[in-house]
mmCIF file with all atom_site columns, C-alpha atoms in Angstrom:
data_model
loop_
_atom_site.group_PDB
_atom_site.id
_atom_site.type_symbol
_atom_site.label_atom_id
_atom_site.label_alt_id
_atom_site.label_comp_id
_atom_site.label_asym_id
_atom_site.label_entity_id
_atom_site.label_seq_id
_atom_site.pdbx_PDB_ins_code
_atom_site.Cartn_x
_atom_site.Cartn_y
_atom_site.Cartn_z
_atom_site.occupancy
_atom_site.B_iso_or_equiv
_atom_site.pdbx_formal_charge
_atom_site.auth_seq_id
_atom_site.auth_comp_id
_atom_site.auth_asym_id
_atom_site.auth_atom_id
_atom_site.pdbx_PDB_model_num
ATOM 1   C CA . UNK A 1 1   ? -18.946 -35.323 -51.791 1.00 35.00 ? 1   UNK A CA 1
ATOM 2   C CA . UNK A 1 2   ? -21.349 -32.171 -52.711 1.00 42.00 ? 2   UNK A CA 1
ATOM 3   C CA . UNK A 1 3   ? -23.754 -31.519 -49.821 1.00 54.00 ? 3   UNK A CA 1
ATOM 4   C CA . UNK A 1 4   ? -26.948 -29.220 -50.631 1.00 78.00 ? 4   UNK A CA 1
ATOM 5   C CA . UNK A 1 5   ? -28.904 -27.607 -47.408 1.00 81.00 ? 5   UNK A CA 1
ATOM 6   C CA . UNK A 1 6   ? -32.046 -26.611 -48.384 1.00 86.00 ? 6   UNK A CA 1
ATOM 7   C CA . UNK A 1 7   ? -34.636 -25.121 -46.103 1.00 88.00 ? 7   UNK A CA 1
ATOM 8   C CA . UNK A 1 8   ? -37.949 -25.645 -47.390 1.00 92.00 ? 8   UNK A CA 1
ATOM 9   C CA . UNK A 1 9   ? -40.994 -23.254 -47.507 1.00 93.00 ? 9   UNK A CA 1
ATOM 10  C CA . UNK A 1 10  ? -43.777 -24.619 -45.924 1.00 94.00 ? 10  UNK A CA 1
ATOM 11  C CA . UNK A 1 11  ? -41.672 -25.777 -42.742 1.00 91.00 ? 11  UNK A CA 1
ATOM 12  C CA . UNK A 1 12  ? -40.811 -22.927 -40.423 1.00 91.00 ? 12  UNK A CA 1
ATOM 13  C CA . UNK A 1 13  ? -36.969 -21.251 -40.370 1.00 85.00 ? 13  UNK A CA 1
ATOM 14  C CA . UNK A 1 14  ? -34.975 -22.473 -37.270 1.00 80.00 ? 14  UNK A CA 1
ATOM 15  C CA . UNK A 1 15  ? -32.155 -20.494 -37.886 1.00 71.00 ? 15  UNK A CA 1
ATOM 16  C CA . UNK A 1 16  ? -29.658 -22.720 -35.925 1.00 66.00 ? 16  UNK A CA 1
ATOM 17  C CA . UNK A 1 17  ? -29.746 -25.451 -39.017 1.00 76.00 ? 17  UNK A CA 1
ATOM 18  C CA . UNK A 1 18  ? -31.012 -26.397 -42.688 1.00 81.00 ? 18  UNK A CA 1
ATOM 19  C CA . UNK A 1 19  ? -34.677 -28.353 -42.623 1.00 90.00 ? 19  UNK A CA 1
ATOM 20  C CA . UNK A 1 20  ? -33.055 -30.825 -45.085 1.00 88.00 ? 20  UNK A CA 1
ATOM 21  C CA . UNK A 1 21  ? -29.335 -32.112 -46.475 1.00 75.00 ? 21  UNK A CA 1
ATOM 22  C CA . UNK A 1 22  ? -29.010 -33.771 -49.535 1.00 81.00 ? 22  UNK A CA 1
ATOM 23  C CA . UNK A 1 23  ? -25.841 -35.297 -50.707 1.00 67.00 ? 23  UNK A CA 1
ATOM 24  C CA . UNK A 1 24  ? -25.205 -36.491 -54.470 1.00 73.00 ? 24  UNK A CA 1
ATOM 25  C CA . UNK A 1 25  ? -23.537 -39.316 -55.447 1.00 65.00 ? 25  UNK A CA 1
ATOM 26  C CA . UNK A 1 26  ? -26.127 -41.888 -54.107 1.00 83.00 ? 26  UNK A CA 1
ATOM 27  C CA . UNK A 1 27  ? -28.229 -39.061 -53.214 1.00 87.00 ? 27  UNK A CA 1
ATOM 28  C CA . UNK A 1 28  ? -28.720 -39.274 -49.183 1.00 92.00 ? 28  UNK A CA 1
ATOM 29  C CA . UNK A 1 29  ? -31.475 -37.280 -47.674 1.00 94.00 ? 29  UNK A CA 1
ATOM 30  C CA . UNK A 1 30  ? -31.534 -36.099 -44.363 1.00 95.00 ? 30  UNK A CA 1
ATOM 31  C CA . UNK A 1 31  ? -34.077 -34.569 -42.679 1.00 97.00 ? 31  UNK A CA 1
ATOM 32  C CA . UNK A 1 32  ? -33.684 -32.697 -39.346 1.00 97.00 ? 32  UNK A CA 1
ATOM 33  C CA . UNK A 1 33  ? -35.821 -34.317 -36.621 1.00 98.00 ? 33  UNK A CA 1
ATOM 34  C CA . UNK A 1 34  ? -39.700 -32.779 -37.726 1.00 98.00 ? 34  UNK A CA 1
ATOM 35  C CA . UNK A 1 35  ? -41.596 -31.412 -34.247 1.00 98.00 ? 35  UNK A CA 1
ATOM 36  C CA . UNK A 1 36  ? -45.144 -30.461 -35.060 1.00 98.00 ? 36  UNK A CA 1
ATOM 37  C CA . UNK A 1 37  ? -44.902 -27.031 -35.945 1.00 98.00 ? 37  UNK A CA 1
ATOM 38  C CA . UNK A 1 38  ? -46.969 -25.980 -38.560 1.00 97.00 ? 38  UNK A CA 1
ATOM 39  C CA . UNK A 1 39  ? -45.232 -23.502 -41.598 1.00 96.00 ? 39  UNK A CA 1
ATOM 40  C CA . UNK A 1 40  ? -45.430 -20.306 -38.958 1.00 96.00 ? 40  UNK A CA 1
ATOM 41  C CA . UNK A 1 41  ? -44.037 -22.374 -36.215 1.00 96.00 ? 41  UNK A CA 1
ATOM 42  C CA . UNK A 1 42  ? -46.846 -22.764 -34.357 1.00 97.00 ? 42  UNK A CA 1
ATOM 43  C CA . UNK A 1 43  ? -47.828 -25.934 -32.187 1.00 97.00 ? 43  UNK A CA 1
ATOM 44  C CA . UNK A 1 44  ? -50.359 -28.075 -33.587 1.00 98.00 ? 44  UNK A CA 1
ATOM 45  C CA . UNK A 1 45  ? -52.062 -30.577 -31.409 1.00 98.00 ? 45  UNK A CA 1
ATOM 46  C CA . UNK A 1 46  ? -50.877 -29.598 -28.476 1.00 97.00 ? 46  UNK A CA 1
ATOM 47  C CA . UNK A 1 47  ? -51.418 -31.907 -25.841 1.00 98.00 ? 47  UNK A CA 1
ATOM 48  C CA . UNK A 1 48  ? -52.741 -34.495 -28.527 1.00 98.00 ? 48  UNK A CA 1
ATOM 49  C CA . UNK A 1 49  ? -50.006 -37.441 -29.434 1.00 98.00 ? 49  UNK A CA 1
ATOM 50  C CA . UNK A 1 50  ? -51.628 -38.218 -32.345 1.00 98.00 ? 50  UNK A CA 1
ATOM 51  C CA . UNK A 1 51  ? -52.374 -34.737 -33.868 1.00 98.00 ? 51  UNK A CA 1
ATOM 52  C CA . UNK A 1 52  ? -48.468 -33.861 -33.764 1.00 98.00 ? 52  UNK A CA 1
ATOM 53  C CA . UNK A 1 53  ? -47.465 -37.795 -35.132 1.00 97.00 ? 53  UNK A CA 1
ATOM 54  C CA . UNK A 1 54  ? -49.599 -36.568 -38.017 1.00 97.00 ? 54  UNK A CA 1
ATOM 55  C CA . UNK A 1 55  ? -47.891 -33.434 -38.095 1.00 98.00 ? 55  UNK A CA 1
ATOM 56  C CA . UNK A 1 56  ? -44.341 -34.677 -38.100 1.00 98.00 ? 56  UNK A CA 1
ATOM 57  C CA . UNK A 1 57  ? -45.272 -36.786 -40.821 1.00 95.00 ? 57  UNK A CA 1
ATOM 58  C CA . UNK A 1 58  ? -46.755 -33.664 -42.821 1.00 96.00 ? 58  UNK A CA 1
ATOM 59  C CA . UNK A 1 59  ? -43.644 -31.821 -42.075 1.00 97.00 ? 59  UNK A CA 1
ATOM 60  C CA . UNK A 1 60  ? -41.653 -34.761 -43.617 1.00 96.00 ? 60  UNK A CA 1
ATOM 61  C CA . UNK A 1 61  ? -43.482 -35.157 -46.658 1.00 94.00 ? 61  UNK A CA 1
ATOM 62  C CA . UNK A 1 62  ? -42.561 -31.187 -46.957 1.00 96.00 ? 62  UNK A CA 1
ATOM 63  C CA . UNK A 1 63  ? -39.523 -31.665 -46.721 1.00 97.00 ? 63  UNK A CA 1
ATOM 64  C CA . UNK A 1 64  ? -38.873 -34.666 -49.219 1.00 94.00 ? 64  UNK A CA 1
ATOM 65  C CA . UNK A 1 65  ? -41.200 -33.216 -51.816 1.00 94.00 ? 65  UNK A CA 1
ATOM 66  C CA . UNK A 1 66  ? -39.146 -29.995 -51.704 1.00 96.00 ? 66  UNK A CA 1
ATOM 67  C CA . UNK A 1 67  ? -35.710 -32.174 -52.502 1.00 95.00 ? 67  UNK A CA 1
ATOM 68  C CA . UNK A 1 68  ? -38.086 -34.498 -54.960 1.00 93.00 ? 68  UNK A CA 1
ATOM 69  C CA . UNK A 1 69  ? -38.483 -37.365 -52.716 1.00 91.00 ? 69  UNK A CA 1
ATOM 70  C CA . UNK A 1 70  ? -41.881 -38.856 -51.258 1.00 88.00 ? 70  UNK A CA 1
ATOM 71  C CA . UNK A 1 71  ? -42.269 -41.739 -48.910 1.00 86.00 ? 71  UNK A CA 1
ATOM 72  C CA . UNK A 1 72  ? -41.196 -43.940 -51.002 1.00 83.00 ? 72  UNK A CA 1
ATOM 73  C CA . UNK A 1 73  ? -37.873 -42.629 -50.890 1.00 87.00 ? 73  UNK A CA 1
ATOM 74  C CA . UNK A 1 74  ? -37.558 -43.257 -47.163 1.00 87.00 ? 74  UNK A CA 1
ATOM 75  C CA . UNK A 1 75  ? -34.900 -45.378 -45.440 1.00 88.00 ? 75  UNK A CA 1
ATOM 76  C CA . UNK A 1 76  ? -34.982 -44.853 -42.089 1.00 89.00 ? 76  UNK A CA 1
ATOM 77  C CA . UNK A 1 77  ? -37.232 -43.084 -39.377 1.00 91.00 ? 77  UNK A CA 1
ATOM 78  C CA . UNK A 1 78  ? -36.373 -42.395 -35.871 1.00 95.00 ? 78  UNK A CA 1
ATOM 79  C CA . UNK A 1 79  ? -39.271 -40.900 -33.468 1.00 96.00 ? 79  UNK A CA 1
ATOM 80  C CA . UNK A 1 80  ? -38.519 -39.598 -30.281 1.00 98.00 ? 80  UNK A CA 1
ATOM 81  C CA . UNK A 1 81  ? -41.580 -39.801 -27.724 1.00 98.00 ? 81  UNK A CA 1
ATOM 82  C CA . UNK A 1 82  ? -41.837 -37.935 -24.703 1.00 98.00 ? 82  UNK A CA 1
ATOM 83  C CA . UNK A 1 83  ? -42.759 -40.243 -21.833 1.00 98.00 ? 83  UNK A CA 1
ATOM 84  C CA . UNK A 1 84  ? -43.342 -43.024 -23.766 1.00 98.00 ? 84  UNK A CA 1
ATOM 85  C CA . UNK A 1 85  ? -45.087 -46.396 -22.664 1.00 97.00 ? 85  UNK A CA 1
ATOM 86  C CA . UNK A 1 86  ? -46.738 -48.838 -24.855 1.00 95.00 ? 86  UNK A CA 1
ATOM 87  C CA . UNK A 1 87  ? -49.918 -47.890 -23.759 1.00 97.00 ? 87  UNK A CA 1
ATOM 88  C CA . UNK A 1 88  ? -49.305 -44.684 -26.165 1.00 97.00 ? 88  UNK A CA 1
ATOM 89  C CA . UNK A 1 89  ? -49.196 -47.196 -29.247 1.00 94.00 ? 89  UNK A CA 1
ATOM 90  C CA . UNK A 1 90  ? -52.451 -46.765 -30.335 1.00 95.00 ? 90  UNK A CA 1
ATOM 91  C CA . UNK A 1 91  ? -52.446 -43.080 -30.787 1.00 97.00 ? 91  UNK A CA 1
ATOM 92  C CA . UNK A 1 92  ? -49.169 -43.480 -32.273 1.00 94.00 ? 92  UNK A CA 1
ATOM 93  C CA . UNK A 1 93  ? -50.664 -45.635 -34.869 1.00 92.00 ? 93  UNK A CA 1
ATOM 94  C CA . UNK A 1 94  ? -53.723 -43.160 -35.283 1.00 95.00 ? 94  UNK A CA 1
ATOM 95  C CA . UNK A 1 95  ? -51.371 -40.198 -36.524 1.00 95.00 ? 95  UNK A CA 1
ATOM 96  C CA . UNK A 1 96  ? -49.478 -42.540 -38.261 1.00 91.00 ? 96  UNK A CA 1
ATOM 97  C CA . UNK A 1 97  ? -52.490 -43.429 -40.271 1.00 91.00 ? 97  UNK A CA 1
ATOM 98  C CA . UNK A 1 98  ? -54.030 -39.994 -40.140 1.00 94.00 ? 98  UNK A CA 1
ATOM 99  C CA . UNK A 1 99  ? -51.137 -38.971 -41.861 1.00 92.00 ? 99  UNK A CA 1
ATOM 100 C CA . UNK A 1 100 ? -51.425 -41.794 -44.510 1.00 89.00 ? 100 UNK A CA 1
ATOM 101 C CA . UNK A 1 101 ? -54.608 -40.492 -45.504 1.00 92.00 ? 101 UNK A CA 1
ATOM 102 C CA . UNK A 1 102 ? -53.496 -36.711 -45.590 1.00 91.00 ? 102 UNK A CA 1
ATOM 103 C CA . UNK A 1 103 ? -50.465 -38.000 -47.852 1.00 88.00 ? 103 UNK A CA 1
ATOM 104 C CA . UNK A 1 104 ? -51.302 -40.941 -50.052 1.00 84.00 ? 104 UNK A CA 1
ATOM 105 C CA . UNK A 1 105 ? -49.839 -43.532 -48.629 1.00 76.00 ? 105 UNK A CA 1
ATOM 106 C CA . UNK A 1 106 ? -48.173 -45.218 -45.672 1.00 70.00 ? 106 UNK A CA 1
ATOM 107 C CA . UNK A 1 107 ? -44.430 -44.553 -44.727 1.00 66.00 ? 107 UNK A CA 1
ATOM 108 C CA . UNK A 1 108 ? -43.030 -47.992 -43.510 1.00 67.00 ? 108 UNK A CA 1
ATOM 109 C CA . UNK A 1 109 ? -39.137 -47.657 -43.804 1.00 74.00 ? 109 UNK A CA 1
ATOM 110 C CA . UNK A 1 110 ? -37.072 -49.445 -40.508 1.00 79.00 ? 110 UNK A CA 1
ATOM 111 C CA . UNK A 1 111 ? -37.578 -47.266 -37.787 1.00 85.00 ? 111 UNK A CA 1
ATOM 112 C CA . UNK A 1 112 ? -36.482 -47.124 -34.263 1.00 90.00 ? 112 UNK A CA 1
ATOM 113 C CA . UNK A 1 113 ? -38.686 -45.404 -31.628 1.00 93.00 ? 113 UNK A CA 1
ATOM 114 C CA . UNK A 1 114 ? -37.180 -44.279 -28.315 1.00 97.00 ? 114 UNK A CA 1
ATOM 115 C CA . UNK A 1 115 ? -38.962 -42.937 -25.213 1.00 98.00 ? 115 UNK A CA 1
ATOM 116 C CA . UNK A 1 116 ? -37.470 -39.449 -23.897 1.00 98.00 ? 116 UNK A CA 1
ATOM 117 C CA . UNK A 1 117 ? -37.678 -37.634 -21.217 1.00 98.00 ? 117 UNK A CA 1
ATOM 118 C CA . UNK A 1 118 ? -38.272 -34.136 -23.254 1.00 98.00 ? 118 UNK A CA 1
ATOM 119 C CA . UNK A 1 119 ? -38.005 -32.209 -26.291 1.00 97.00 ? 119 UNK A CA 1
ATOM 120 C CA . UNK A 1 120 ? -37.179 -28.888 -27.669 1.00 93.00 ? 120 UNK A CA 1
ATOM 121 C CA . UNK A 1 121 ? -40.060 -27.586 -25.732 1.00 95.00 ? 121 UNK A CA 1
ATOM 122 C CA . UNK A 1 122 ? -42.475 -28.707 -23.306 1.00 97.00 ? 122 UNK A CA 1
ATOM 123 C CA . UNK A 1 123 ? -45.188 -28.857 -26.057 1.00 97.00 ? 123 UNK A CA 1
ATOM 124 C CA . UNK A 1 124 ? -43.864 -31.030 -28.215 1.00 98.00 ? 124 UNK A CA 1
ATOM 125 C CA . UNK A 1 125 ? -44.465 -35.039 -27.250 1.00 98.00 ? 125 UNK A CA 1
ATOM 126 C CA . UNK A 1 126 ? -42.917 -36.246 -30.551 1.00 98.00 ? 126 UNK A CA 1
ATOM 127 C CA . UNK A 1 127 ? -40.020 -35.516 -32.877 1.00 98.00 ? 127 UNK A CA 1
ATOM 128 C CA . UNK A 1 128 ? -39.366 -37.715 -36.080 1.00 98.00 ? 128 UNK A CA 1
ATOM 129 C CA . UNK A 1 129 ? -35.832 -37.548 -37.982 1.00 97.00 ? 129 UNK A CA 1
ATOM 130 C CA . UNK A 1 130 ? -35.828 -39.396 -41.737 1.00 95.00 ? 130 UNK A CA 1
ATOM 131 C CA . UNK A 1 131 ? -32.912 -40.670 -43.915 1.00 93.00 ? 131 UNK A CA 1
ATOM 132 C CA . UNK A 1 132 ? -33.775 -41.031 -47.348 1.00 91.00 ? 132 UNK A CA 1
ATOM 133 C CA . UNK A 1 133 ? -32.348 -42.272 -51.201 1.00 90.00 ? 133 UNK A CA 1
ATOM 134 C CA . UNK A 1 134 ? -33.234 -40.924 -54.459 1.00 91.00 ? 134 UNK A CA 1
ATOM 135 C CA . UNK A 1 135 ? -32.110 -42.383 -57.809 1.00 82.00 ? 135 UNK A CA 1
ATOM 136 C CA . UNK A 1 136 ? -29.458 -39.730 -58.764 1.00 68.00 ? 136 UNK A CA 1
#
């Protein structure tokens, strides 16, 4: 099976791995867990759950438009929260619906959230990994 990396412009270069991998065939899409760095790398929201939720889901949207996916080619979303208690719902829900508005629409694929103890750096309170399927 034929993988393609591809790193986007418009998310910032990691170096240590590819933004997105897209294998033909059925056409799988992964896309490296998205932090909320803006294009330069740079924090947004810091501090501010719902500010980076919308940014992850920015980042994501890069990343499938730059393959030629959208959130309707989404299968599966796993979020990573840092110190995570229900009580943190409802700002999860705000960037998830800030985002919505910045993008068009609302990405509901399965998911699975999971509470962590830290990411990457201590800045970042959410990372968001997608799996996605375009027509071939």
């Amino acid at each position: 099976m034929a993988i393609t990396l591809v790193n986007p412009s418009g998310l910032p270069e990691i170096g240590a791995y590819q933004q997105v991998s897209v294998a033909t065939g059925s056409k799988l899409v992964f896309v490296a867990g998205q932090v909320a760095w803006d294009a330069e790398g740079h924090t947004v929201g810091e501090g501010d759950l719902a500010a980076q939720v919308e940014q992850c889901y920015v980042n994501i949207g890069t990343a499938l438009a730059a393959v030629g996916g959208t959130f309707a080619d989404l299968a599966k979303l796993t979020v990573y929260v840092v110190d995570w208690e229900p009580g943190k719902m409802p700002l999860f829900l705000e960037g998830v619906s800030r985002a919505a508005a910045r993008l068009g629409g609302t990405p509901v694929p399965p998911g699975t959230l999971v509470g962590v103890a830290a990411l990457d750096i201590p800045e970042h309170l959410v990372e968001i990994e997608a799996v996605a399927v375009l027509d071939a």
